[in-house]
Amino acid sequence: MIDSNYPRPQLCRSSWMSLDGPWRFRFDNDMKFRVPQDVPDWPLTINVPFAPESALSGIGDTGFHRACWYEREFDLPDDRHGSRVLVNFGAVDWQARVWVNGQKVVEHQGGHTPFSADITFALIPGARQRITVWAEDDPHDLEKPRGKQDWRLEPHSIWYPRTTGIWQTVWLEFVSDTYIRNIRWTPSLEHWDIAFEASIVGSEPEGTSMVVRLHCGNRLMAEDTYQVIGGEVDRRIGLSDPGIDDFRNEMLWSPERPTLIDAEIKLLRDGQVIDEVISYTALRSIGVQSERLTLNGRPYNLRLVLDQGYWPESLMTAPNPDALRRDVELAKAMGFNGVRKHQKIEDQRYLYWADVLGLVVFGEMPSAYRFTRKAISRLLQEWVEVIARDISHPCVVIWVPFNESWGVPDLPTLSAPRDAVQAFYHLTRSLDQTRLVIGNDGWESSATDIIGIHDYDSDPNHIRARYGPEVKLQEFFDRRWTAGRILTLDGHPHRGQPVLLSEFGGVAYIRPDDERFEQGWGYERIDDPEEFRRRIHVVIDAVRCTAMFSGFCYTQFADTFQEANGLLFADRTPKIPLEEIASAVRGDHHV
């Protein structure tokens, strides 16, 4: 069984130890200190993995801070397995250096992706160990991927408080001298098989073998042994075709039937197990057919909600692991079959629950806000790491490298930003040919598998007139959109891609007793709860009944700081009953 609290659910070991909890802490705004020995004192204590800007960190300082330091001691457990110790960081924003007992063990750039290091060489036998982390995150730097993090002192418009330093779990795992570093699953419905890749590192990867056992419920699907060659295993695991469609469909993953295939993976030398992990995969495909999206080869209509992935007390970090599961459950309870994670690379445990409970997810890269060689280089490095991290999750069906031309300005007139969008599209397709890619969501599309449209007109009559059956397709694509934007760039006409209304709604309701009542906003604000209820129904109904779209994405899941256009309040309390939202989303009745 997968431990749902384990920070990396698709490569799960039994021998591990969390380093979350109290750490010594200090800011270093003037960048005075270069190594741990330079740090003179530790005036603060922080609760990792919460960023210092958050209340749950115990600090709650939302000012401008260029850099910060962390330190804590830990004891190695006597009953640990294996001879080597790895330290893992889920995410540190934006740049990190790590020392153990004063010896540097790893550096990393990229605020949304994991990194790790073998720290065995730096450990002191029989002593308490000391780990020190330096994190640098210039709050004014617009050339790095920052997503919704504001560059102003106070959150404004659609941007939110900053996140500095450690914001996902830190943990140790204990392995043998030779161990499994990573794995990748790639299902194929066409061939009814699953590609399996693994890399093995350590002192002697040659001469080892790997046993892979797949089972679905009580049914054994495969049990094979492979020799490790060149530190790798790269094989296709053929599955017995169940035959008639009823049996085949039971094996396929979808939000309605999220069937998972559990995996046990053992690394052996001379018949003895030297490393063992558990994982999972699924059989599913995403594609396009006759201008419609397909899931598992059949037309599938997406009912998405835009999810910022913030909590008021903990910012981008879930207040506890159960909150990640709860957000998946709430999205499903509101009738949605997917989420567009907006400008955030979410905790892997959220993707685990989306896999388990059945919820499709769009993986979207957080934007930078300047177009320079440095910005594109940083985006590229981190985007490749994002894809590598999440590529085996069946819930992830669409990749989105750019949103609303953020960080790639003047696409209709400038060739360099245009080339960047197209390059990221083709790079993403080359790294993962099993998913679809929206090159630039919202408008100004060029290289893309889906045309994404953002339209916040909440008048249902306007929606029906704009997207109704009487609208000719060419007229639709020739139209000017928000702020004079065009839907597709010159030279990139519609080629039969599905059309998705990937942002709409944005209707705000704020309780009169809410401290944000005066400042809170949405794309339309309604102060009467009954009118809010009615508007939600009529707007979603107008969009849902529009045959032009292969799906929609309502803005948004929950209120997020000053942005009050959630279906839920920030504490996840529903603004109207969940079953009423679900009725509108699924179309159980017409308004």
XYZ file of C-alpha atoms in Angstrom:
591
model
C 0.000 0.000 0.000
C 1.143 3.517 -0.831
C 1.626 5.680 2.250
C -0.497 8.730 1.387
C 1.717 10.894 3.632
C 4.869 9.890 1.766
C 6.043 12.989 -0.127
C 6.797 11.125 -3.402
C 3.943 8.639 -3.870
C 5.108 7.034 -7.120
C 8.481 5.984 -5.709
C 7.650 5.074 -2.142
C 10.081 3.462 0.321
C 9.295 2.153 3.766
C 12.529 3.413 5.343
C 12.284 7.203 5.608
C 12.109 10.045 8.132
C 10.506 13.475 7.884
C 12.547 16.555 8.757
C 9.480 18.772 8.931
C 8.925 20.710 12.138
C 10.906 23.377 14.029
C 14.100 24.704 12.418
C 16.261 27.626 13.484
C 15.777 30.517 11.087
C 16.948 33.971 10.135
C 16.541 36.397 7.246
C 19.592 37.561 5.288
C 18.247 40.513 3.315
C 21.683 41.979 2.577
C 23.162 38.620 1.484
C 25.922 38.953 4.097
C 26.515 35.274 4.814
C 28.043 32.780 2.379
C 28.498 29.609 4.453
C 26.920 28.296 7.677
C 29.909 29.362 9.739
C 29.139 32.999 8.833
C 25.685 32.947 10.445
C 26.134 34.659 13.843
C 22.852 33.696 15.493
C 19.372 32.308 14.941
C 16.804 34.796 16.255
C 13.743 32.943 14.929
C 12.186 29.489 14.816
C 10.232 28.387 11.754
C 7.848 25.486 11.258
C 8.997 23.717 8.073
C 7.608 23.240 5.428
C 5.672 26.506 5.727
C 7.138 29.610 4.097
C 8.074 32.473 6.471
C 5.359 34.655 4.902
C 2.665 32.243 6.140
C 0.967 32.219 9.535
C 1.565 28.484 10.042
C 5.319 29.026 9.771
C 5.188 30.796 13.109
C 6.732 33.920 11.530
C 4.152 35.473 9.211
C 6.444 38.170 7.796
C 5.187 39.238 4.340
C 7.806 41.917 3.730
C 10.514 41.903 1.093
C 13.237 39.372 1.942
C 16.088 38.521 -0.438
C 17.440 35.443 1.333
C 17.092 33.332 4.454
C 18.831 30.567 6.394
C 17.551 27.394 8.088
C 19.248 24.957 10.438
C 18.353 21.993 12.616
C 19.864 18.863 14.154
C 18.640 15.322 13.698
C 19.502 11.833 14.893
C 19.685 8.919 12.516
C 17.356 6.081 13.559
C 19.089 2.944 14.789
C 16.687 0.680 12.882
C 17.162 2.300 9.482
C 17.696 0.075 6.467
C 20.609 0.409 4.093
C 23.981 2.076 4.350
C 23.339 5.333 2.526
C 21.271 8.378 3.502
C 19.516 10.659 1.003
C 18.015 14.055 1.790
C 15.057 15.184 -0.320
C 13.427 18.593 -0.746
C 9.964 18.803 -2.298
C 10.469 22.443 -3.320
C 12.531 25.446 -2.205
C 11.805 28.852 -3.732
C 13.873 29.871 -5.614
C 17.553 28.911 -5.240
C 18.994 26.686 -2.528
C 22.275 25.466 -1.120
C 22.426 22.700 1.472
C 25.166 21.746 3.933
C 25.360 18.762 6.295
C 27.760 19.150 9.208
C 29.328 22.098 7.388
C 29.927 20.239 4.109
C 28.022 21.382 1.035
C 25.955 18.526 -0.401
C 23.778 20.074 -3.119
C 22.711 23.242 -4.946
C 19.487 23.736 -6.899
C 17.676 26.409 -8.886
C 13.933 26.335 -9.481
C 11.267 27.083 -6.913
C 8.706 24.429 -7.864
C 10.659 21.203 -8.430
C 12.262 18.624 -6.124
C 15.924 17.848 -5.603
C 17.931 15.447 -3.482
C 21.459 14.521 -2.433
C 23.358 11.587 -1.024
C 24.666 12.962 2.290
C 26.378 9.810 3.566
C 29.885 11.234 3.096
C 29.073 14.221 5.331
C 27.607 12.291 8.276
C 29.485 11.974 11.564
C 29.190 8.464 13.071
C 27.627 8.373 16.522
C 26.895 12.114 16.611
C 23.897 14.366 16.108
C 23.818 15.587 12.516
C 23.336 19.210 11.505
C 21.679 20.336 8.282
C 21.798 23.957 7.078
C 19.912 25.471 4.145
C 20.364 28.816 2.411
C 17.543 30.005 0.139
C 17.702 33.043 -2.132
C 14.520 34.435 -3.699
C 14.760 38.035 -4.896
C 11.194 39.376 -4.512
C 11.694 41.887 -7.337
C 13.135 39.436 -9.870
C 10.644 39.117 -12.758
C 12.966 36.874 -14.796
C 12.292 33.711 -12.827
C 9.173 31.519 -12.761
C 7.045 32.964 -9.947
C 3.446 32.263 -10.924
C 0.974 34.221 -8.789
C 3.558 35.600 -6.332
C 3.282 39.387 -6.162
C 6.251 41.690 -6.718
C 4.534 44.505 -4.804
C 4.607 44.690 -1.014
C 0.867 44.013 -0.691
C -1.071 41.606 -2.916
C -2.882 43.381 -5.730
C -5.224 42.440 -8.558
C -4.800 38.694 -9.279
C -1.466 38.240 -7.491
C -0.904 36.851 -4.004
C 1.657 36.899 -1.155
C 5.164 35.679 -1.901
C 6.605 32.310 -0.926
C 10.260 32.307 0.116
C 12.420 29.294 0.857
C 11.267 25.824 1.874
C 7.585 25.259 1.110
C 7.318 21.506 0.642
C 8.350 18.584 2.795
C 11.976 17.791 3.647
C 12.726 14.145 4.344
C 15.453 11.525 4.612
C 15.369 8.084 3.081
C 17.695 5.201 3.731
C 18.982 3.043 0.877
C 21.652 0.488 0.061
C 24.875 1.245 -1.811
C 22.995 0.595 -5.053
C 19.415 1.780 -5.327
C 16.584 2.807 -7.648
C 16.807 6.538 -8.362
C 13.706 7.077 -10.499
C 11.086 5.279 -12.556
C 8.697 6.192 -15.371
C 5.470 4.586 -16.585
C 4.041 5.079 -20.100
C 0.810 3.215 -20.897
C -0.288 2.328 -24.435
C -3.881 1.328 -25.126
C -3.014 0.663 -28.756
C -0.576 -2.094 -27.818
C -2.199 -2.921 -24.464
C 1.113 -2.611 -22.661
C 2.978 -0.322 -20.278
C 6.482 0.980 -20.883
C 8.635 0.867 -17.755
C 11.865 2.793 -17.314
C 14.121 2.836 -14.267
C 17.543 4.239 -13.473
C 19.764 2.602 -10.888
C 22.697 4.350 -9.225
C 25.320 3.457 -6.676
C 28.518 1.521 -6.349
C 27.684 -1.535 -8.487
C 24.544 -1.262 -10.625
C 25.876 -3.861 -13.068
C 25.151 -7.438 -12.082
C 21.804 -6.521 -10.557
C 18.343 -7.481 -11.739
C 14.901 -6.004 -11.223
C 11.617 -7.742 -10.522
C 8.479 -5.807 -11.513
C 5.132 -7.096 -10.289
C 1.881 -5.467 -11.440
C -1.526 -6.225 -10.007
C -4.961 -4.653 -10.202
C -6.971 -5.468 -7.111
C -6.485 -9.204 -6.584
C -5.583 -9.823 -10.228
C -1.915 -10.394 -11.077
C -1.215 -8.685 -14.405
C 2.525 -9.204 -14.846
C 5.584 -10.416 -12.984
C 8.828 -10.070 -14.895
C 12.548 -10.004 -14.162
C 14.942 -7.757 -16.109
C 18.709 -7.435 -16.073
C 20.047 -3.980 -15.293
C 22.218 -2.864 -18.207
C 24.167 0.379 -18.117
C 22.399 1.364 -14.904
C 19.004 1.252 -16.609
C 15.952 -0.869 -17.253
C 13.835 0.055 -20.273
C 11.147 -2.493 -21.133
C 7.580 -2.759 -22.373
C 5.386 -4.902 -20.145
C 2.768 -6.677 -22.200
C -0.604 -7.223 -20.544
C -3.156 -9.902 -21.293
C -5.878 -8.300 -23.407
C -9.135 -8.864 -21.494
C -11.029 -9.074 -24.785
C -14.540 -7.669 -24.916
C -15.079 -3.976 -24.288
C -16.768 -4.396 -20.904
C -13.650 -5.993 -19.451
C -11.324 -3.578 -21.233
C -13.254 -0.563 -19.960
C -13.018 -1.810 -16.391
C -9.231 -1.677 -16.707
C -9.074 1.917 -17.990
C -8.501 4.949 -15.779
C -10.990 7.817 -15.925
C -12.540 10.235 -13.408
C -15.642 8.047 -13.422
C -13.668 4.832 -12.862
C -10.141 5.606 -11.575
C -8.685 2.104 -11.899
C -5.051 1.968 -10.806
C -2.456 -0.741 -11.326
C -0.276 -1.265 -8.267
C 3.424 -1.997 -8.720
C 6.029 -3.679 -6.552
C 9.607 -3.177 -7.725
C 12.580 -5.009 -6.262
C 16.255 -4.595 -7.060
C 18.242 -7.807 -6.536
C 21.865 -8.883 -6.405
C 22.631 -12.598 -6.224
C 18.984 -13.240 -5.429
C 18.949 -10.878 -2.437
C 16.732 -7.781 -2.322
C 18.895 -4.656 -1.997
C 16.194 -2.046 -2.712
C 12.413 -2.160 -2.833
C 9.848 0.476 -3.765
C 6.135 0.520 -4.426
C 4.460 2.549 -7.123
C 1.416 2.546 -9.366
C 0.328 3.339 -12.897
C -2.831 3.188 -15.006
C -4.072 2.504 -18.511
C -5.465 5.639 -20.127
C -4.999 7.816 -23.197
C -5.832 11.403 -24.127
C -6.234 12.530 -27.716
C -8.159 14.446 -30.377
C -10.674 13.105 -32.855
C -12.903 15.147 -35.189
C -12.267 18.403 -33.282
C -13.225 16.790 -29.962
C -11.113 15.692 -27.024
C -11.041 11.977 -26.346
C -10.263 10.032 -23.193
C -9.458 6.382 -23.793
C -10.450 6.788 -27.417
C -13.943 8.143 -26.767
C -15.234 11.749 -26.838
C -14.905 13.295 -23.414
C -16.227 16.660 -22.250
C -14.052 18.392 -19.680
C -15.740 20.075 -16.712
C -12.859 21.871 -15.024
C -12.454 24.352 -12.214
C -9.529 26.781 -11.993
C -7.609 26.046 -8.794
C -4.938 28.427 -7.482
C -3.810 25.999 -4.769
C -3.461 28.538 -1.923
C -4.644 28.408 1.682
C -5.034 31.589 3.789
C -2.947 30.335 6.704
C -0.256 28.478 4.761
C -0.112 30.032 1.250
C 1.087 27.528 -1.402
C 1.663 24.790 1.165
C -1.292 22.686 2.260
C -1.930 23.163 5.993
C -1.725 19.370 6.366
C -1.639 16.369 3.981
C -5.366 15.715 4.493
C -6.124 19.146 2.994
C -4.777 17.932 -0.353
C -7.199 15.022 -0.406
C -10.024 17.293 0.726
C -9.487 19.672 -2.209
C -9.747 16.770 -4.662
C -12.901 15.549 -2.922
C -14.452 19.021 -3.017
C -13.764 19.452 -6.739
C -15.479 16.142 -7.432
C -18.357 16.945 -5.065
C -18.996 20.120 -7.083
C -19.466 18.017 -10.223
C -16.121 18.760 -11.872
C -14.136 15.982 -13.512
C -10.895 17.973 -13.581
C -8.926 20.982 -12.386
C -6.682 23.444 -14.107
C -3.941 24.000 -11.532
C -3.244 27.645 -12.269
C 0.323 28.963 -12.220
C 1.411 26.397 -9.667
C 3.181 23.044 -9.597
C 1.174 21.268 -6.944
C 2.408 18.925 -4.218
C 2.750 15.392 -5.594
C 0.379 14.116 -2.928
C -2.404 16.167 -4.523
C -1.726 14.355 -7.800
C -1.781 11.066 -5.905
C -5.305 11.746 -4.644
C -6.365 12.923 -8.108
C -5.076 9.590 -9.425
C -6.806 7.582 -6.710
C -10.152 9.416 -6.591
C -10.379 10.296 -10.284
C -9.753 13.905 -11.342
C -7.936 15.064 -14.470
C -5.306 17.777 -13.967
C -3.730 20.370 -16.252
C -0.044 20.831 -15.454
C 0.742 24.534 -15.938
C 4.120 26.219 -15.648
C 4.298 29.267 -13.329
C 5.140 32.315 -15.429
C 8.033 34.706 -15.417
C 7.081 38.286 -16.255
C 9.972 39.543 -18.360
C 11.109 38.192 -21.698
C 14.887 37.798 -21.645
C 17.382 35.049 -22.433
C 17.805 34.494 -18.708
C 14.050 34.156 -18.152
C 13.603 31.662 -21.000
C 16.607 29.640 -19.821
C 15.189 29.443 -16.296
C 11.730 28.515 -17.555
C 13.171 25.814 -19.772
C 15.241 24.220 -17.026
C 12.378 24.125 -14.579
C 9.741 23.036 -17.103
C 11.807 19.987 -18.056
C 12.031 19.094 -14.355
C 8.260 19.559 -13.944
C 7.534 17.152 -16.784
C 10.000 14.601 -15.419
C 8.407 14.815 -11.959
C 4.790 14.384 -13.039
C 4.965 12.393 -16.261
C 3.827 9.109 -14.713
C 0.672 10.461 -13.040
C -2.393 9.278 -14.974
C -4.401 12.300 -13.787
C -2.148 14.736 -15.695
C -3.582 14.945 -19.227
C -2.598 18.415 -20.545
C 0.631 20.409 -20.322
C 0.447 24.237 -20.393
C 3.841 26.009 -20.658
C 2.401 29.550 -21.072
C -0.732 31.393 -19.924
C -2.220 34.562 -21.466
C 1.105 35.526 -23.064
C 2.587 36.242 -19.617
C 6.326 36.599 -20.017
C 6.072 36.363 -23.822
C 4.764 39.815 -24.794
C 3.627 41.172 -28.177
C 3.258 37.761 -29.777
C 1.514 39.143 -32.898
C 4.445 41.431 -33.720
C 7.637 40.052 -32.128
C 9.265 36.910 -33.485
C 11.424 35.971 -30.473
C 8.549 35.467 -27.972
C 6.591 33.704 -30.713
C 9.516 31.364 -31.313
C 9.743 30.686 -27.574
C 6.116 29.568 -27.332
C 6.501 27.299 -30.339
C 9.790 25.914 -29.026
C 8.242 25.048 -25.661
C 5.303 23.398 -27.401
C 7.532 21.201 -29.553
C 9.920 20.464 -26.687
C 7.019 19.364 -24.499
C 5.651 17.128 -27.248
C 9.096 15.612 -27.758
C 9.444 14.837 -24.049
C 5.932 13.421 -23.747
C 4.002 12.304 -26.812
C 1.228 10.726 -24.746
C -0.396 14.018 -23.666
C -1.765 17.142 -25.313
C -0.151 20.581 -25.041
C -1.729 24.033 -24.929
C 1.122 26.259 -26.088
C -0.322 29.540 -24.767
C -3.651 29.358 -22.981
C -6.217 32.132 -23.385
C -5.455 33.785 -26.742
C -2.748 34.364 -29.362
C -2.391 30.644 -30.059
C 0.206 29.323 -32.472
C 1.610 25.839 -31.898
C -1.041 24.099 -29.821
C -3.184 20.969 -29.617
C -6.125 22.858 -28.092
C -7.431 26.392 -28.609
C -7.953 27.836 -25.129
C -10.229 30.858 -24.697
C -10.630 33.144 -21.668
C -13.908 35.046 -21.538
C -15.298 36.603 -18.350
C -18.543 37.987 -19.726
C -21.084 36.671 -17.225
C -24.174 37.590 -19.217
C -25.614 34.246 -20.410
C -27.252 35.907 -23.416
C -23.886 37.244 -24.559
C -22.334 33.802 -24.115
C -25.037 32.140 -26.201
C -24.734 34.783 -28.912
C -20.942 34.593 -28.993
C -20.629 30.819 -29.113
C -24.019 29.646 -30.399
C -24.599 27.270 -33.338
C -25.323 30.128 -35.753
C -21.750 31.489 -35.373
C -19.571 30.479 -38.337
C -16.234 29.002 -37.368
C -14.155 31.387 -39.477
C -16.025 34.378 -38.046
C -15.320 33.015 -34.589
C -11.561 32.849 -35.180
C -11.399 36.234 -36.922
C -13.020 38.025 -34.002
C -11.075 40.365 -31.676
C -11.129 39.227 -28.072
C -10.262 40.624 -24.631
C -8.335 43.920 -24.833
C -8.122 43.578 -28.607
C -6.386 40.187 -28.449
C -6.627 37.768 -31.352
C -7.395 34.089 -30.870
C -4.797 32.655 -33.244
C -1.662 34.273 -34.642
C -1.148 34.917 -38.344
C 0.164 31.823 -40.056
C -1.461 29.553 -37.472
C -5.090 29.123 -38.534
C -7.436 26.703 -36.862
C -6.376 23.193 -37.906
C -9.235 21.273 -36.342
C -8.039 21.564 -32.748
C -10.703 21.261 -30.038
C -11.828 24.565 -28.519
C -11.902 24.868 -24.733
C -13.354 27.744 -22.717
C -10.467 27.503 -20.293
C -11.456 30.490 -18.112
C -14.903 31.958 -17.527
C -17.163 32.955 -14.649
C -15.215 34.847 -12.030
C -18.374 35.915 -10.186
C -17.527 37.186 -6.693
C -19.609 36.985 -3.567
C -18.249 38.251 -0.235
C -20.055 38.024 3.089
C -20.762 41.462 4.574
C -18.940 40.486 7.791
C -15.781 39.527 5.865
C -12.853 41.893 6.488
C -12.232 41.856 2.725
C -15.726 43.143 1.949
C -14.484 46.495 0.650
C -11.312 45.294 -1.079
C -12.424 41.898 -2.366
C -13.162 41.641 -6.052
C -13.994 39.375 -8.962
C -14.652 39.858 -12.639
C -18.202 40.616 -11.542
C -19.223 41.279 -7.937
C -22.583 40.320 -6.433
C -23.427 41.160 -2.809
C -26.698 39.244 -2.535
C -26.310 35.484 -1.850
C -29.487 34.524 -3.728
C -28.443 36.486 -6.803
C -25.026 34.831 -6.611
C -26.713 31.432 -6.505
C -28.845 32.261 -9.552
C -25.935 33.714 -11.522
C -23.745 30.667 -10.960
C -26.490 28.450 -12.357
C -27.282 30.534 -15.438
C -23.657 31.258 -16.407
C -22.488 27.645 -16.107
C -25.621 26.421 -17.842
C -25.103 28.772 -20.797
C -21.533 27.561 -21.277
C -22.265 23.902 -20.673
C -24.956 23.887 -23.357
C -22.633 25.382 -25.994
C -21.751 22.674 -28.512
C -18.678 24.547 -29.799
C -16.604 23.697 -26.729
C -14.952 20.411 -25.809
C -15.145 21.554 -22.217
C -14.925 24.485 -19.860
C -13.014 25.703 -16.834
C -14.879 27.797 -14.259
C -13.009 30.486 -12.300
C -12.543 29.509 -9.562
C -12.339 26.777 -6.913
C -11.940 28.919 -3.772
C -11.487 32.553 -2.765
C -7.811 33.416 -2.762
C -6.823 36.482 -0.729
C -8.368 39.564 -2.352
C -9.756 37.501 -5.237
C -13.257 36.566 -4.043
C -14.588 34.744 -7.093
C -14.453 31.254 -5.638
C -17.280 28.751 -5.442
C -15.901 28.117 -1.959
C -14.760 30.596 0.644
C -11.033 30.540 1.371
C -11.580 28.083 4.248
C -13.277 25.715 1.734
C -16.791 26.391 3.084
C -19.231 26.292 0.120
C -20.926 29.570 -0.803
C -23.926 27.588 -2.005
C -24.610 23.888 -1.338
C -22.190 21.568 -3.111
C -25.027 19.576 -4.633
C -26.426 22.729 -6.246
C -23.067 23.540 -7.815
C -22.774 19.951 -9.023
C -26.248 20.122 -10.541
C -25.262 23.187 -12.597
C -21.868 21.752 -13.595
C -23.237 18.368 -14.682
C -26.396 19.815 -16.205
C -28.810 17.812 -14.108
C -31.378 20.488 -14.915
C -31.597 23.598 -17.086
C -32.133 27.105 -15.735
